[in-house]
GROMACS .gro file of N, CA and C in nm:
model
  381
    1MET      N    1  15.870   8.755   6.869
    1MET     CA    2  15.879   8.653   6.973
    1MET      C    3  15.940   8.541   6.896
    2PRO      N    4  15.989   8.452   6.993
    2PRO     CA    5  16.074   8.300   6.956
    2PRO      C    6  15.966   8.219   6.897
    3GLU      N    7  16.037   8.162   6.772
    3GLU     CA    8  15.935   8.087   6.698
    3GLU      C    9  15.871   7.954   6.796
    4CYS      N   10  15.981   7.922   6.899
    4CYS     CA   11  15.986   7.793   6.955
    4CYS      C   12  15.866   7.793   7.071
    5GLN      N   13  15.775   7.943   7.070
    5GLN     CA   14  15.685   7.967   7.184
    5GLN      C   15  15.559   7.877   7.161
    6LYS      N   16  15.557   7.796   7.243
    6LYS     CA   17  15.407   7.713   7.250
    6LYS      C   18  15.275   7.799   7.214
    7LEU      N   19  15.171   7.715   7.119
    7LEU     CA   20  15.069   7.812   7.085
    7LEU      C   21  14.925   7.758   7.222
    8LEU      N   22  14.881   7.901   7.268
    8LEU     CA   23  14.761   7.843   7.353
    8LEU      C   24  14.639   7.941   7.265
    9LEU      N   25  14.558   7.855   7.275
    9LEU     CA   26  14.444   7.887   7.221
    9LEU      C   27  14.332   7.945   7.334
   10SER      N   28  14.270   8.066   7.338
   10SER     CA   29  14.224   8.149   7.447
   10SER      C   30  14.080   8.123   7.364
   11ILE      N   31  13.996   8.088   7.419
   11ILE     CA   32  13.828   8.072   7.346
   11ILE      C   33  13.736   8.158   7.474
   12VAL      N   34  13.718   8.266   7.410
   12VAL     CA   35  13.604   8.365   7.529
   12VAL      C   36  13.479   8.373   7.442
   13GLU      N   37  13.351   8.288   7.477
   13GLU     CA   38  13.272   8.327   7.409
   13GLU      C   39  13.159   8.424   7.509
   14LEU      N   40  13.156   8.414   7.621
   14LEU     CA   41  13.052   8.489   7.711
   14LEU      C   42  13.183   8.590   7.791
   15GLY      N   43  13.271   8.528   7.824
   15GLY     CA   44  13.332   8.611   7.907
   15GLY      C   45  13.303   8.656   8.047
   16GLY      N   46  13.334   8.766   8.082
   16GLY     CA   47  13.264   8.778   8.235
   16GLY      C   48  13.396   8.750   8.342
   17TYR      N   49  13.521   8.742   8.297
   17TYR     CA   50  13.628   8.701   8.409
   17TYR      C   51  13.744   8.785   8.332
   18PRO      N   52  13.834   8.775   8.429
   18PRO     CA   53  13.976   8.889   8.368
   18PRO      C   54  14.021   8.836   8.250
   19ASP      N   55  14.065   8.907   8.175
   19ASP     CA   56  14.172   8.861   8.055
   19ASP      C   57  14.301   8.809   8.108
   20PHE      N   58  14.316   8.682   8.085
   20PHE     CA   59  14.459   8.623   8.098
   20PHE      C   60  14.574   8.619   8.026
   21THR      N   61  14.545   8.741   7.912
   21THR     CA   62  14.682   8.697   7.817
   21THR      C   63  14.800   8.739   7.881
   22ALA      N   64  14.798   8.850   7.963
   22ALA     CA   65  14.922   8.886   7.986
   22ALA      C   66  14.982   8.771   8.070
   23LEU      N   67  14.940   8.697   8.144
   23LEU     CA   68  14.999   8.580   8.208
   23LEU      C   69  14.970   8.517   8.128
   24TYR      N   70  14.925   8.433   8.022
   24TYR     CA   71  14.966   8.356   7.916
   24TYR      C   72  15.103   8.365   7.869
   25GLU      N   73  15.110   8.533   7.829
   25GLU     CA   74  15.219   8.539   7.732
   25GLU      C   75  15.367   8.556   7.839
   26ARG      N   76  15.351   8.574   7.970
   26ARG     CA   77  15.443   8.580   8.071
   26ARG      C   78  15.494   8.429   8.093
   27LEU      N   79  15.381   8.345   8.063
   27LEU     CA   80  15.436   8.192   8.098
   27LEU      C   81  15.504   8.115   7.973
   28GLY      N   82  15.516   8.206   7.863
   28GLY     CA   83  15.589   8.194   7.768
   28GLY      C   84  15.491   8.112   7.627
   29PHE      N   85  15.390   8.167   7.663
   29PHE     CA   86  15.287   8.117   7.530
   29PHE      C   87  15.268   8.224   7.418
   30ARG      N   88  15.242   8.169   7.310
   30ARG     CA   89  15.203   8.286   7.204
   30ARG      C   90  15.053   8.258   7.219
   31VAL      N   91  14.951   8.369   7.203
   31VAL     CA   92  14.836   8.381   7.248
   31VAL      C   93  14.751   8.402   7.116
   32GLU      N   94  14.661   8.313   7.099
   32GLU     CA   95  14.589   8.349   6.967
   32GLU      C   96  14.427   8.346   7.039
   33LYS      N   97  14.353   8.408   7.018
   33LYS     CA   98  14.213   8.455   7.077
   33LYS      C   99  14.097   8.389   6.966
   34GLN      N  100  13.980   8.362   7.007
   34GLN     CA  101  13.895   8.314   6.907
   34GLN      C  102  13.756   8.355   7.024
   35THR      N  103  13.639   8.411   6.976
   35THR     CA  104  13.520   8.411   7.004
   35THR      C  105  13.396   8.310   6.957
   36SER      N  106  13.454   8.263   6.887
   36SER     CA  107  13.291   8.164   6.854
   36SER      C  108  13.372   8.022   6.830
   37MET      N  109  13.288   7.925   6.853
   37MET     CA  110  13.323   7.804   6.803
   37MET      C  111  13.347   7.758   6.653
   38ARG      N  112  13.266   7.806   6.591
   38ARG     CA  113  13.287   7.800   6.430
   38ARG      C  114  13.435   7.849   6.369
   39LYS      N  115  13.491   7.966   6.444
   39LYS     CA  116  13.609   7.978   6.429
   39LYS      C  117  13.712   7.934   6.458
   40VAL      N  118  13.683   7.848   6.585
   40VAL     CA  119  13.791   7.751   6.679
   40VAL      C  120  13.814   7.642   6.578
   41LEU      N  121  13.708   7.593   6.529
   41LEU     CA  122  13.708   7.478   6.422
   41LEU      C  123  13.794   7.479   6.329
   42GLN      N  124  13.774   7.600   6.235
   42GLN     CA  125  13.826   7.616   6.167
   42GLN      C  126  13.994   7.668   6.180
   43PHE      N  127  14.035   7.724   6.292
   43PHE     CA  128  14.162   7.753   6.334
   43PHE      C  129  14.209   7.632   6.371
   44LEU      N  130  14.159   7.515   6.406
   44LEU     CA  131  14.231   7.405   6.426
   44LEU      C  132  14.242   7.301   6.333
   45LYS      N  133  14.182   7.363   6.209
   45LYS     CA  134  14.217   7.261   6.093
   45LYS      C  135  14.390   7.294   6.075
   46LYS      N  136  14.395   7.412   6.098
   46LYS     CA  137  14.569   7.464   6.055
   46LYS      C  138  14.642   7.474   6.136
   47ASN      N  139  14.580   7.486   6.273
   47ASN     CA  140  14.692   7.457   6.376
   47ASN      C  141  14.677   7.356   6.498
   48THR      N  142  14.795   7.369   6.575
   48THR     CA  143  14.769   7.263   6.697
   48THR      C  144  14.857   7.345   6.813
   49PRO      N  145  14.707   7.382   6.890
   49PRO     CA  146  14.812   7.431   7.003
   49PRO      C  147  14.860   7.340   7.110
   50ALA      N  148  14.958   7.403   7.169
   50ALA     CA  149  14.967   7.311   7.287
   50ALA      C  150  14.887   7.298   7.432
   51VAL      N  151  14.817   7.423   7.443
   51VAL     CA  152  14.698   7.414   7.538
   51VAL      C  153  14.597   7.519   7.486
   52ILE      N  154  14.472   7.479   7.533
   52ILE     CA  155  14.338   7.552   7.484
   52ILE      C  156  14.300   7.579   7.613
   53VAL      N  157  14.239   7.700   7.645
   53VAL     CA  158  14.176   7.760   7.775
   53VAL      C  159  14.029   7.803   7.690
   54ALA      N  160  13.940   7.747   7.755
   54ALA     CA  161  13.790   7.751   7.725
   54ALA      C  162  13.667   7.782   7.841
   55GLU      N  163  13.567   7.799   7.819
   55GLU     CA  164  13.475   7.836   7.904
   55GLU      C  165  13.376   7.702   7.889
   56PHE      N  166  13.318   7.669   7.963
   56PHE     CA  167  13.216   7.562   7.956
   56PHE      C  168  13.080   7.640   7.956
   57ASN      N  169  13.014   7.633   7.857
   57ASN     CA  170  12.868   7.709   7.871
   57ASN      C  171  12.775   7.588   7.824
   58PHE      N  172  12.700   7.559   7.960
   58PHE     CA  173  12.599   7.461   7.888
   58PHE      C  174  12.471   7.493   7.815
   59GLN      N  175  12.455   7.437   7.720
   59GLN     CA  176  12.345   7.468   7.630
   59GLN      C  177  12.246   7.374   7.656
   60SER      N  178  12.130   7.390   7.702
   60SER     CA  179  12.023   7.314   7.713
   60SER      C  180  11.945   7.310   7.564
   61ASP      N  181  11.975   7.381   7.512
   61ASP     CA  182  11.864   7.328   7.340
   61ASP      C  183  11.939   7.257   7.262
   62PHE      N  184  12.065   7.190   7.288
   62PHE     CA  185  12.144   7.108   7.201
   62PHE      C  186  12.075   6.955   7.269
   63ARG      N  187  12.017   6.844   7.169
   63ARG     CA  188  11.934   6.754   7.222
   63ARG      C  189  12.062   6.635   7.259
   64ASP      N  190  12.162   6.611   7.195
   64ASP     CA  191  12.301   6.527   7.171
   64ASP      C  192  12.415   6.565   7.255
   65ARG      N  193  12.440   6.681   7.301
   65ARG     CA  194  12.547   6.736   7.351
   65ARG      C  195  12.521   6.821   7.489
   66THR      N  196  12.607   6.863   7.521
   66THR     CA  197  12.597   6.938   7.655
   66THR      C  198  12.657   7.112   7.627
   67SER      N  199  12.750   7.114   7.540
   67SER     CA  200  12.788   7.228   7.456
   67SER      C  201  12.878   7.204   7.362
   68SER      N  202  12.914   7.350   7.319
   68SER     CA  203  12.963   7.357   7.197
   68SER      C  204  13.122   7.306   7.182
   69LEU      N  205  13.141   7.278   7.306
   69LEU     CA  206  13.281   7.221   7.346
   69LEU      C  207  13.284   7.061   7.311
   70GLU      N  208  13.212   6.998   7.313
   70GLU     CA  209  13.228   6.876   7.240
   70GLU      C  210  13.218   6.844   7.117
   71SER      N  211  13.192   6.945   7.019
   71SER     CA  212  13.269   6.976   6.910
   71SER      C  213  13.409   6.973   6.882
   72MET      N  214  13.459   7.071   6.974
   72MET     CA  215  13.611   7.087   6.985
   72MET      C  216  13.665   7.009   7.025
   73MET      N  217  13.600   6.910   7.142
   73MET     CA  218  13.689   6.809   7.163
   73MET      C  219  13.752   6.688   7.073
   74ALA      N  220  13.624   6.655   7.010
   74ALA     CA  221  13.631   6.581   6.928
   74ALA      C  222  13.741   6.563   6.803
   75VAL      N  223  13.762   6.730   6.826
   75VAL     CA  224  13.898   6.761   6.720
   75VAL      C  225  14.034   6.741   6.786
   76VAL      N  226  14.016   6.779   6.906
   76VAL     CA  227  14.136   6.824   7.002
   76VAL      C  228  14.192   6.672   7.043
   77GLN      N  229  14.075   6.562   7.046
   77GLN     CA  230  14.112   6.470   7.072
   77GLN      C  231  14.225   6.351   6.967
   78ARG      N  232  14.235   6.395   6.856
   78ARG     CA  233  14.301   6.337   6.775
   78ARG      C  234  14.454   6.422   6.798
   79THR      N  235  14.493   6.506   6.903
   79THR     CA  236  14.612   6.579   6.878
   79THR      C  237  14.635   6.552   7.046
   80PRO      N  238  14.683   6.425   7.113
   80PRO     CA  239  14.712   6.397   7.233
   80PRO      C  240  14.762   6.468   7.317
   81ASP      N  241  14.874   6.551   7.267
   81ASP     CA  242  14.971   6.653   7.328
   81ASP      C  243  14.896   6.768   7.362
   82THR      N  244  14.772   6.801   7.307
   82THR     CA  245  14.707   6.913   7.348
   82THR      C  246  14.650   6.911   7.462
   83ARG      N  247  14.646   7.018   7.584
   83ARG     CA  248  14.579   7.009   7.720
   83ARG      C  249  14.459   7.121   7.710
   84VAL      N  250  14.381   7.078   7.755
   84VAL     CA  251  14.247   7.177   7.753
   84VAL      C  252  14.217   7.222   7.924
   85VAL      N  253  14.189   7.343   7.938
   85VAL     CA  254  14.139   7.401   8.090
   85VAL      C  255  14.014   7.453   8.063
   86VAL      N  256  13.922   7.410   8.125
   86VAL     CA  257  13.789   7.463   8.109
   86VAL      C  258  13.738   7.542   8.258
   87PHE      N  259  13.687   7.660   8.186
   87PHE     CA  260  13.660   7.731   8.323
   87PHE      C  261  13.491   7.692   8.332
   88TYR      N  262  13.452   7.699   8.464
   88TYR     CA  263  13.292   7.645   8.459
   88TYR      C  264  13.224   7.717   8.577
   89ASP      N  265  13.122   7.738   8.576
   89ASP     CA  266  13.024   7.768   8.692
   89ASP      C  267  12.963   7.649   8.756
   90ARG      N  268  12.955   7.645   8.875
   90ARG     CA  269  12.919   7.571   8.978
   90ARG      C  270  12.817   7.518   8.942
   91GLU      N  271  12.699   7.616   8.890
   91GLU     CA  272  12.527   7.536   8.897
   91GLU      C  273  12.555   7.447   8.781
   92TYR      N  274  12.656   7.421   8.669
   92TYR     CA  275  12.692   7.349   8.575
   92TYR      C  276  12.795   7.234   8.564
   93ALA      N  277  12.807   7.200   8.733
   93ALA     CA  278  12.927   7.085   8.747
   93ALA      C  279  12.876   6.969   8.692
   94HIS      N  280  12.720   6.931   8.708
   94HIS     CA  281  12.702   6.800   8.640
   94HIS      C  282  12.689   6.786   8.532
   95GLN      N  283  12.648   6.873   8.431
   95GLN     CA  284  12.688   6.895   8.281
   95GLN      C  285  12.836   6.848   8.231
   96LEU      N  286  12.917   6.932   8.309
   96LEU     CA  287  13.055   6.936   8.311
   96LEU      C  288  13.089   6.790   8.299
   97ALA      N  289  13.034   6.729   8.379
   97ALA     CA  290  13.092   6.577   8.435
   97ALA      C  291  13.061   6.492   8.345
   98ARG      N  292  12.943   6.504   8.266
   98ARG     CA  293  12.896   6.453   8.150
   98ARG      C  294  13.021   6.488   7.992
   99LEU      N  295  13.060   6.575   8.020
   99LEU     CA  296  13.173   6.589   7.908
   99LEU      C  297  13.303   6.539   7.946
  100THR      N  298  13.351   6.547   8.055
  100THR     CA  299  13.478   6.512   8.137
  100THR      C  300  13.479   6.373   8.112
  101GLU      N  301  13.378   6.271   8.118
  101GLU     CA  302  13.327   6.142   8.086
  101GLU      C  303  13.395   6.096   7.976
  102ARG      N  304  13.322   6.184   7.859
  102ARG     CA  305  13.366   6.167   7.747
  102ARG      C  306  13.514   6.187   7.663
  103PHE      N  307  13.564   6.294   7.746
  103PHE     CA  308  13.686   6.370   7.681
  103PHE      C  309  13.738   6.404   7.809
  104PRO      N  310  13.877   6.324   7.842
  104PRO     CA  311  13.935   6.361   7.982
  104PRO      C  312  13.985   6.512   7.949
  105LEU      N  313  14.004   6.607   8.052
  105LEU     CA  314  14.035   6.707   8.020
  105LEU      C  315  14.166   6.751   8.120
  106LEU      N  316  14.255   6.850   8.124
  106LEU     CA  317  14.370   6.854   8.167
  106LEU      C  318  14.301   6.872   8.310
  107LEU      N  319  14.245   6.982   8.336
  107LEU     CA  320  14.196   7.071   8.464
  107LEU      C  321  14.066   7.153   8.423
  108THR      N  322  13.988   7.136   8.513
  108THR     CA  323  13.884   7.278   8.521
  108THR      C  324  13.899   7.349   8.638
  109LEU      N  325  13.841   7.447   8.624
  109LEU     CA  326  13.848   7.578   8.726
  109LEU      C  327  13.739   7.636   8.719
  110ARG      N  328  13.654   7.634   8.880
  110ARG     CA  329  13.531   7.684   8.890
  110ARG      C  330  13.541   7.850   8.901
  111PHE      N  331  13.441   7.927   8.847
  111PHE     CA  332  13.458   8.087   8.879
  111PHE      C  333  13.390   8.066   8.968
  112PRO      N  334  13.478   8.182   9.066
  112PRO     CA  335  13.561   8.309   8.972
  112PRO      C  336  13.691   8.242   8.993
  113ILE      N  337  13.749   8.270   8.871
  113ILE     CA  338  13.877   8.257   8.831
  113ILE      C  339  13.953   8.329   8.903
  114ALA      N  340  14.081   8.265   8.983
  114ALA     CA  341  14.185   8.348   9.026
  114ALA      C  342  14.313   8.325   8.948
  115GLU      N  343  14.396   8.440   8.927
  115GLU     CA  344  14.494   8.433   8.827
  115GLU      C  345  14.614   8.307   8.890
  116SER      N  346  14.602   8.319   9.006
  116SER     CA  347  14.715   8.184   9.089
  116SER      C  348  14.678   8.027   9.015
  117ASP      N  349  14.532   8.038   8.993
  117ASP     CA  350  14.491   7.885   8.952
  117ASP      C  351  14.518   7.873   8.829
  118VAL      N  352  14.492   7.981   8.763
  118VAL     CA  353  14.567   7.964   8.626
  118VAL      C  354  14.697   7.940   8.604
  119GLU      N  355  14.778   8.030   8.632
  119GLU     CA  356  14.928   8.004   8.657
  119GLU      C  357  14.948   7.874   8.690
  120GLY      N  358  14.892   7.820   8.833
  120GLY     CA  359  14.949   7.662   8.842
  120GLY      C  360  14.879   7.604   8.732
  121ALA      N  361  14.807   7.627   8.672
  121ALA     CA  362  14.710   7.503   8.598
  121ALA      C  363  14.851   7.496   8.446
  122LEU      N  364  14.862   7.627   8.425
  122LEU     CA  365  14.953   7.667   8.270
  122LEU      C  366  15.086   7.615   8.351
  123GLY      N  367  15.152   7.674   8.452
  123GLY     CA  368  15.297   7.671   8.457
  123GLY      C  369  15.362   7.563   8.427
  124LYS      N  370  15.296   7.455   8.474
  124LYS     CA  371  15.383   7.300   8.429
  124LYS      C  372  15.389   7.281   8.266
  125GLN      N  373  15.248   7.353   8.189
  125GLN     CA  374  15.276   7.323   8.073
  125GLN      C  375  15.396   7.428   8.000
  126SER      N  376  15.404   7.522   8.041
  126SER     CA  377  15.514   7.589   7.965
  126SER      C  378  15.651   7.549   7.993
  127ALA      N  379  15.649   7.466   8.060
  127ALA     CA  380  15.809   7.399   8.071
  127ALA      C  381  15.867   7.337   7.989
   0.00000   0.00000   0.00000
């Protein structure tokens, strides 16, 4: 793999949608996968991805946050060139809106996620 490839961090905590790794690689990204926010935060201490693709998983048990994405976004906001794409479920759109007010995101994609939507969101990032 060329060293100049941009890094894409794929965070799959719950899943339930297609694995887009082949698409990410076809678009020229080197893909790193993580499955827990704890590991993501450790990864971000040493790496600065060009793009992060994550799921919005609303967690009603958090008193002061909507999801663990807020912890990640607090770190990512220090790297303004990193773009974030968030997959979400329609029933949690209003909770996601609270997150996007605090942390502007590149793009949100609602389930079911189509490969063409992901390609459209990332195609311009890989240029």
